[in-house]
Tab-separated table of C-alpha atoms in Angstrom:
chain	number	residue	atom	x	y	z
A	157	MET	CA	17.077	-17.544	7.563
A	158	LEU	CA	20.200	-16.087	5.221
A	159	TRP	CA	21.557	-13.506	7.029
A	160	ILE	CA	21.368	-16.264	10.700
A	161	ILE	CA	23.572	-18.916	8.198
A	162	LEU	CA	26.131	-15.503	7.238
A	163	GLU	CA	26.868	-15.317	11.484
A	164	GLN	CA	27.044	-18.457	12.443
A	165	MET	CA	29.383	-20.044	9.503
A	166	PRO	CA	33.012	-18.729	9.522
A	167	LEU	CA	34.440	-15.583	8.111
A	168	PRO	CA	36.446	-15.711	4.863
A	169	LEU	CA	39.863	-13.985	4.633
A	170	ALA	CA	39.583	-10.183	4.639
A	171	THR	CA	42.500	-9.168	1.542
A	172	THR	CA	43.773	-6.242	-0.162
A	173	GLN	CA	42.281	-6.605	-3.636
A	174	GLU	CA	40.099	-3.492	-3.802
A	175	PRO	CA	35.954	-4.808	-4.579
A	176	HIS	CA	35.187	-4.898	-8.438
A	177	TRP	CA	32.874	-1.744	-7.621
A	178	LYS	CA	36.024	0.906	-7.495
A	179	THR	CA	37.800	-0.205	-9.835
A	180	ARG	CA	35.585	2.060	-12.430
A	181	LYS	CA	34.029	5.732	-11.295
A	182	PHE	CA	31.207	4.809	-13.758
A	183	PHE	CA	30.557	1.588	-13.406
A	184	SER	CA	27.170	0.694	-13.308
A	185	ARG	CA	25.391	-3.330	-12.178
A	186	SER	CA	22.283	-3.291	-13.254
A	187	THR	CA	19.805	-6.455	-11.405
A	188	LEU	CA	19.685	-10.396	-12.273
A	189	ARG	CA	15.974	-12.761	-11.996
A	190	GLY	CA	16.078	-14.688	-8.772
A	191	GLN	CA	16.679	-17.798	-9.342
A	192	LYS	CA	13.289	-20.088	-8.881
A	193	GLY	CA	12.444	-21.520	-5.709
A	194	PHE	CA	14.019	-17.712	-3.842
A	195	SER	CA	12.117	-15.083	-3.887
A	196	GLU	CA	12.502	-12.870	-6.358
A	197	ILE	CA	14.961	-9.908	-4.590
A	198	ASP	CA	14.862	-7.761	-7.888
A	199	LEU	CA	11.084	-6.684	-6.521
A	200	LYS	CA	13.065	-5.706	-3.205
A	201	LEU	CA	15.869	-3.474	-5.514
A	202	GLU	CA	13.546	-2.161	-8.702
A	203	ILE	CA	14.130	1.972	-6.780
A	204	VAL	CA	17.615	0.780	-5.042
A	205	PRO	CA	20.112	4.474	-6.335
A	206	GLN	CA	23.095	2.834	-8.283
A	207	ASP	CA	25.730	4.484	-5.915
A	208	ALA	CA	23.890	2.228	-3.116
A	209	LEU	CA	24.133	-0.653	-6.037
A	210	ARG	CA	27.782	-0.308	-6.403
A	211	ARG	CA	28.778	-1.206	-3.439
A	212	THR	CA	26.531	-3.870	-2.657
A	213	ILE	CA	27.260	-8.102	-3.084
A	214	PHE	CA	24.423	-10.678	-3.156
A	215	PRO	CA	26.147	-13.245	-1.254
A	216	LEU	CA	24.119	-16.288	-2.881
A	217	GLY	CA	23.694	-15.272	-5.662
A	218	GLU	CA	23.211	-17.824	-8.236
A	219	LEU	CA	21.942	-20.416	-5.313
A	220	THR	CA	18.472	-22.083	-4.809
A	221	LYS	CA	16.032	-21.025	-2.018
A	222	ASP	CA	17.166	-25.430	-1.422
A	223	PHE	CA	19.949	-25.632	-1.858
A	224	VAL	CA	21.011	-22.546	0.989
A	225	LYS	CA	18.332	-25.511	3.211
A	226	LYS	CA	20.991	-27.363	2.458
A	227	ILE	CA	23.863	-26.006	3.494
A	228	ALA	CA	22.382	-25.333	6.697
A	229	ALA	CA	21.774	-28.822	7.394
A	230	GLU	CA	25.148	-29.754	6.561
A	231	ASN	CA	26.459	-26.549	9.276
A	232	ARG	CA	23.923	-28.379	11.719
A	233	LEU	CA	21.160	-24.609	11.509
A	234	HIS	CA	18.494	-27.065	12.671
A	235	HIS	CA	16.184	-23.791	13.680
A	236	VAL	CA	16.751	-21.992	11.006
A	237	LEU	CA	16.011	-24.828	8.202
A	238	GLN	CA	12.378	-25.113	10.788
A	239	LYS	CA	11.661	-21.109	10.746
A	240	LYS	CA	8.432	-20.446	8.863
A	241	GLU	CA	7.795	-19.020	5.876
A	242	SER	CA	6.675	-15.225	5.975
A	243	MET	CA	3.545	-15.932	4.137
A	244	GLY	CA	1.564	-12.320	4.797
A	245	ILE	CA	2.555	-9.406	5.744
A	246	CYS	CA	5.255	-9.688	7.770
A	247	PHE	CA	4.884	-6.331	10.144
A	248	ILE	CA	1.378	-7.253	11.496
A	249	GLY	CA	2.063	-11.389	11.518
A	250	LYS	CA	-1.163	-12.540	12.879
A	251	ARG	CA	-3.314	-10.535	13.407
A	252	ASN	CA	-6.537	-10.034	11.644
A	253	PHE	CA	-5.565	-7.282	8.979
A	254	GLU	CA	-8.857	-5.352	9.719
A	255	HIS	CA	-8.233	-5.354	13.038
A	256	PHE	CA	-4.914	-3.783	12.835
A	257	ILE	CA	-5.904	-1.382	10.616
A	258	LEU	CA	-8.200	0.327	12.519
A	259	GLN	CA	-6.514	0.731	15.048
A	260	TYR	CA	-5.241	3.277	13.416
A	261	LEU	CA	-7.842	4.410	11.054
A	262	GLN	CA	-10.814	5.435	12.337
A	263	PRO	CA	-13.876	3.382	10.361
A	264	ARG	CA	-15.143	5.823	7.054
A	265	PRO	CA	-18.747	3.354	6.326
A	266	GLY	CA	-19.941	2.598	3.054
A	267	ARG	CA	-21.290	0.607	0.178
A	268	PHE	CA	-20.472	-2.385	-2.019
A	269	ILE	CA	-21.862	-1.291	-5.141
A	270	SER	CA	-22.482	-4.324	-8.464
A	271	VAL	CA	-20.194	-2.526	-10.869
A	272	GLU	CA	-23.125	-4.789	-13.412
A	273	ASP	CA	-26.334	-2.763	-11.782
A	274	ASN	CA	-25.137	-0.339	-9.096
A	275	THR	CA	-26.862	-2.620	-6.828
A	276	VAL	CA	-25.551	-1.737	-2.678
A	277	LEU	CA	-24.509	-5.875	-1.858
A	278	GLY	CA	-24.190	-4.361	1.355
A	279	THR	CA	-21.460	-2.266	4.117
A	280	HIS	CA	-17.821	-2.630	4.725
A	281	LYS	CA	-16.155	-0.325	6.732
A	282	GLY	CA	-13.333	1.386	5.484
A	283	TRP	CA	-12.830	1.544	1.168
A	284	PHE	CA	-8.850	1.409	2.487
A	285	LEU	CA	-9.030	-1.768	4.315
A	286	TYR	CA	-9.102	-3.821	0.113
A	287	THR	CA	-7.205	-4.214	-2.634
A	288	LEU	CA	-7.960	-4.778	-6.433
A	289	GLY	CA	-8.506	-8.353	-7.019
A	290	GLN	CA	-9.651	-9.214	-3.442
A	291	ARG	CA	-12.467	-10.903	-2.752
A	292	ALA	CA	-15.124	-9.237	-0.885
A	293	LYS	CA	-16.246	-9.651	2.426
A	294	ILE	CA	-19.864	-9.470	2.402
A	295	SER	CA	-22.457	-10.066	5.035
A	296	GLY	CA	-25.270	-12.656	3.890
A	297	LEU	CA	-23.739	-13.327	0.047
A	298	LYS	CA	-23.427	-16.821	-0.728
A	299	GLU	CA	-21.146	-16.588	-3.854
A	300	PRO	CA	-18.310	-15.020	-4.317
A	301	TRP	CA	-17.387	-11.970	-5.270
A	302	TYR	CA	-14.255	-9.445	-6.063
A	303	VAL	CA	-13.351	-5.768	-5.893
A	304	VAL	CA	-13.234	-3.687	-8.572
A	305	GLU	CA	-13.456	0.055	-8.321
A	306	LYS	CA	-12.670	2.317	-5.152
A	307	ASP	CA	-14.662	6.014	-4.108
A	308	GLY	CA	-12.646	6.915	-2.287
A	309	SER	CA	-14.536	10.422	-2.299
A	310	LYS	CA	-18.176	9.236	-1.807
A	311	GLY	CA	-16.258	5.804	0.114
A	312	ASP	CA	-18.106	3.241	-1.931
A	313	VAL	CA	-16.391	-0.521	-3.478
A	314	LEU	CA	-17.262	-1.288	-6.680
A	315	VAL	CA	-17.444	-5.587	-7.038
A	316	ALA	CA	-17.650	-7.793	-9.708
A	317	PRO	CA	-19.510	-11.556	-9.460
A	318	ARG	CA	-16.295	-14.171	-10.260
A	319	THR	CA	-12.341	-13.832	-9.935
A	320	ASP	CA	-12.702	-13.823	-13.576
A	321	HIS	CA	-14.979	-10.838	-14.165
A	322	PRO	CA	-13.497	-8.505	-16.953
A	323	ALA	CA	-14.010	-5.389	-14.452
A	324	LEU	CA	-11.489	-7.284	-12.725
A	325	TYR	CA	-9.261	-6.743	-15.655
A	326	ARG	CA	-7.095	-4.500	-18.253
A	327	ASP	CA	-4.132	-3.388	-19.933
A	328	LEU	CA	-3.177	0.134	-20.128
A	329	LEU	CA	-1.696	1.743	-16.941
A	330	ARG	CA	0.588	4.199	-17.352
A	331	THR	CA	3.571	5.395	-14.296
A	332	ASN	CA	5.421	7.824	-12.717
A	333	ARG	CA	8.908	8.703	-13.618
A	334	VAL	CA	10.287	5.834	-13.939
A	335	HIS	CA	13.991	4.697	-11.987
A	336	TRP	CA	16.248	3.047	-14.213
A	337	ILE	CA	18.460	0.941	-12.614
A	338	ALA	CA	20.723	1.547	-14.711
A	339	GLU	CA	20.706	5.798	-14.693
A	340	GLU	CA	18.768	5.381	-17.640
A	341	PRO	CA	16.278	4.395	-19.840
A	342	PRO	CA	17.680	1.703	-22.124
A	343	ALA	CA	18.546	2.911	-25.238
A	344	VAL	CA	16.359	2.019	-28.078
A	345	LEU	CA	13.545	4.017	-25.756
A	346	ILE	CA	15.342	7.207	-25.689
A	347	ARG	CA	15.374	6.322	-29.543
A	348	ASP	CA	12.572	4.634	-30.976
A	349	LYS	CA	10.461	6.206	-27.562
A	350	MET	CA	8.780	2.562	-28.039
A	351	MET	CA	10.201	-0.464	-26.803
A	352	GLU	CA	9.252	-4.664	-26.383
A	353	CYS	CA	9.894	-5.928	-22.457
A	354	HIS	CA	7.826	-7.603	-19.044
A	355	PHE	CA	6.910	-6.152	-16.410
A	356	ARG	CA	5.114	-7.668	-13.224
A	357	PHE	CA	3.525	-5.716	-10.154
A	358	ARG	CA	3.393	-8.247	-7.620
A	359	HIS	CA	5.807	-11.302	-6.338
A	360	GLN	CA	6.424	-14.236	-7.986
A	361	MET	CA	3.951	-12.773	-10.573
A	362	ALA	CA	4.284	-14.221	-14.224
A	363	LEU	CA	6.199	-11.908	-16.594
A	364	VAL	CA	3.521	-10.181	-18.590
A	365	PRO	CA	4.464	-9.046	-22.147
A	366	CYS	CA	3.993	-5.322	-22.332
A	367	VAL	CA	4.957	-2.279	-24.417
A	368	LEU	CA	6.600	0.375	-23.254
A	369	THR	CA	5.760	4.032	-24.439
A	370	LEU	CA	8.152	6.813	-23.121
A	371	ASN	CA	6.651	10.210	-22.144
A	372	GLN	CA	8.462	13.647	-22.545
A	373	ASP	CA	8.677	13.701	-18.578
A	374	GLY	CA	9.992	10.318	-17.634
A	375	THR	CA	6.767	8.955	-17.077
A	376	VAL	CA	5.990	6.048	-19.627
A	377	TRP	CA	2.633	4.237	-20.656
A	378	VAL	CA	2.743	0.530	-20.080
A	379	THR	CA	0.237	-2.038	-22.662
A	380	ALA	CA	0.273	-5.249	-22.371
A	381	VAL	CA	-0.034	-7.173	-24.992
A	382	ARG	CA	-2.962	-9.453	-22.746
A	383	ALA	CA	-5.132	-8.046	-19.836
A	384	VAL	CA	-3.597	-8.278	-16.686
A	385	ARG	CA	-5.666	-8.640	-13.715
A	386	GLY	CA	-6.060	-6.667	-10.111
A	387	LEU	CA	-3.622	-3.831	-11.471
A	388	ALA	CA	-4.088	-0.913	-8.420
A	389	LEU	CA	-2.247	2.727	-8.570
A	390	GLY	CA	-0.015	3.301	-6.223
A	391	GLN	CA	1.551	-0.370	-7.338
A	392	PHE	CA	4.672	-0.149	-8.737
A	393	ALA	CA	4.788	-2.063	-12.596
A	394	VAL	CA	8.343	-3.076	-12.292
A	395	PHE	CA	10.029	-3.472	-16.260
A	396	TYR	CA	12.174	-6.652	-17.346
A	397	LYS	CA	14.158	-7.303	-20.194
A	398	GLY	CA	15.276	-10.791	-21.112
A	399	ASP	CA	17.098	-11.848	-17.406
A	400	GLU	CA	17.541	-8.118	-16.365
A	401	CYS	CA	15.577	-6.219	-14.172
A	402	LEU	CA	15.553	-3.216	-15.387
A	403	GLY	CA	13.843	-0.247	-13.552
A	404	SER	CA	10.442	0.774	-12.033
A	405	GLY	CA	7.491	3.322	-11.670
A	406	LYS	CA	4.567	3.428	-9.547
A	407	ILE	CA	1.254	3.293	-11.261
A	408	LEU	CA	-0.248	6.902	-11.661
A	409	ARG	CA	-3.365	6.182	-13.865
A	410	LEU	CA	-5.068	2.983	-15.048
A	411	GLY	CA	-6.825	1.762	-18.111
A	412	PRO	CA	-10.464	1.462	-19.133
A	413	SER	CA	-11.265	-2.530	-17.651
A	414	ALA	CA	-12.549	-5.291	-20.140
A	415	TYR	CA	-15.545	-4.882	-18.734
A	416	THR	CA	-15.845	-1.031	-19.594
A	417	LEU	CA	-14.838	-1.558	-22.966
A	418	GLN	CA	-17.286	-4.353	-23.330
A	419	LYS	CA	-20.168	-2.147	-22.980
A	420	GLY	CA	-19.211	-0.027	-24.942
A	421	LYS	CA	-17.403	2.927	-22.958
A	422	GLY	CA	-13.603	4.109	-23.547
A	423	ARG	CA	-12.387	2.520	-26.443
A	424	THR	CA	-10.340	5.882	-27.191
A	425	ARG	CA	-7.436	5.447	-24.445
A	426	ALA	CA	-7.466	9.181	-24.640
A	427	ALA	CA	-4.439	10.810	-22.052
A	428	PRO	CA	-5.468	12.840	-19.255
A	429	GLU	CA	-6.573	15.810	-19.472
A	430	GLY	CA	-3.802	18.656	-19.378
A	431	SER	CA	-0.479	15.441	-19.704
A	432	GLY	CA	0.025	16.267	-23.578
A	433	ASP	CA	0.928	11.813	-23.575
A	434	SER	CA	-0.702	9.892	-26.010
A	435	PRO	CA	-0.157	5.781	-25.138
A	436	HIS	CA	0.416	5.660	-29.118
A	437	PRO	CA	1.894	8.028	-30.288
A	438	ASP	CA	-0.541	8.338	-33.659
A	439	GLU	CA	-2.961	9.313	-31.065
A	440	GLY	CA	-4.186	12.853	-31.505
């Protein structure tokens, strides 16, 4: 919507003043969390390299979405105001997600299996059609079941009853090598190998307090102060300190679920075999 407004408004006169990003060769730009009521633009920028970020201008600044709409109204851009906001996957639109994906991937039938007692509850057309935390469409069942794990080799999708089932919650994850927006990890993390901050992995998700543990290869363990619902491999954990977005890392490994821990399994949070790193410095 912003670009439509800008394209139809008079452009300001050019000046001879050098952009501030050119005044210092090694100047490093950071990104701040978006205003409430606006899309969290930091979630789009957490992997942008510093060289590009130094040359990027965000004309909205601290404006809220309501204020931008007011600007559009004052400039009689009513078609902008009437445009519906995109809430789904923009390139799919109103098409059925399952039908869309199966146009490009061959069906790989599998089973829905209860995480509690290994009961087979139904079948599906492909484990890749489901995301951890979403409701599973299981024919013949009246009560909702939710995806907690996927086994790509067997094609099974493990599900649990209730949206708040402990199998949906985890408090530990490991990322790949973190992309730090300022190009280097925060000084406190370099010094202490641990740092308190916040993270999120979904758009508009509430920030979760956590502790980062820096590994020698630049990856990090993220220990959340409370278990988080729906963590999934391949998503990006985005880190914040105050209002500043620090950077992000792709989630490569998940710790045991709260349900697994309750059953007495996975009590030791051992690092992957051969990794040489542990999420806690006092663990061997």
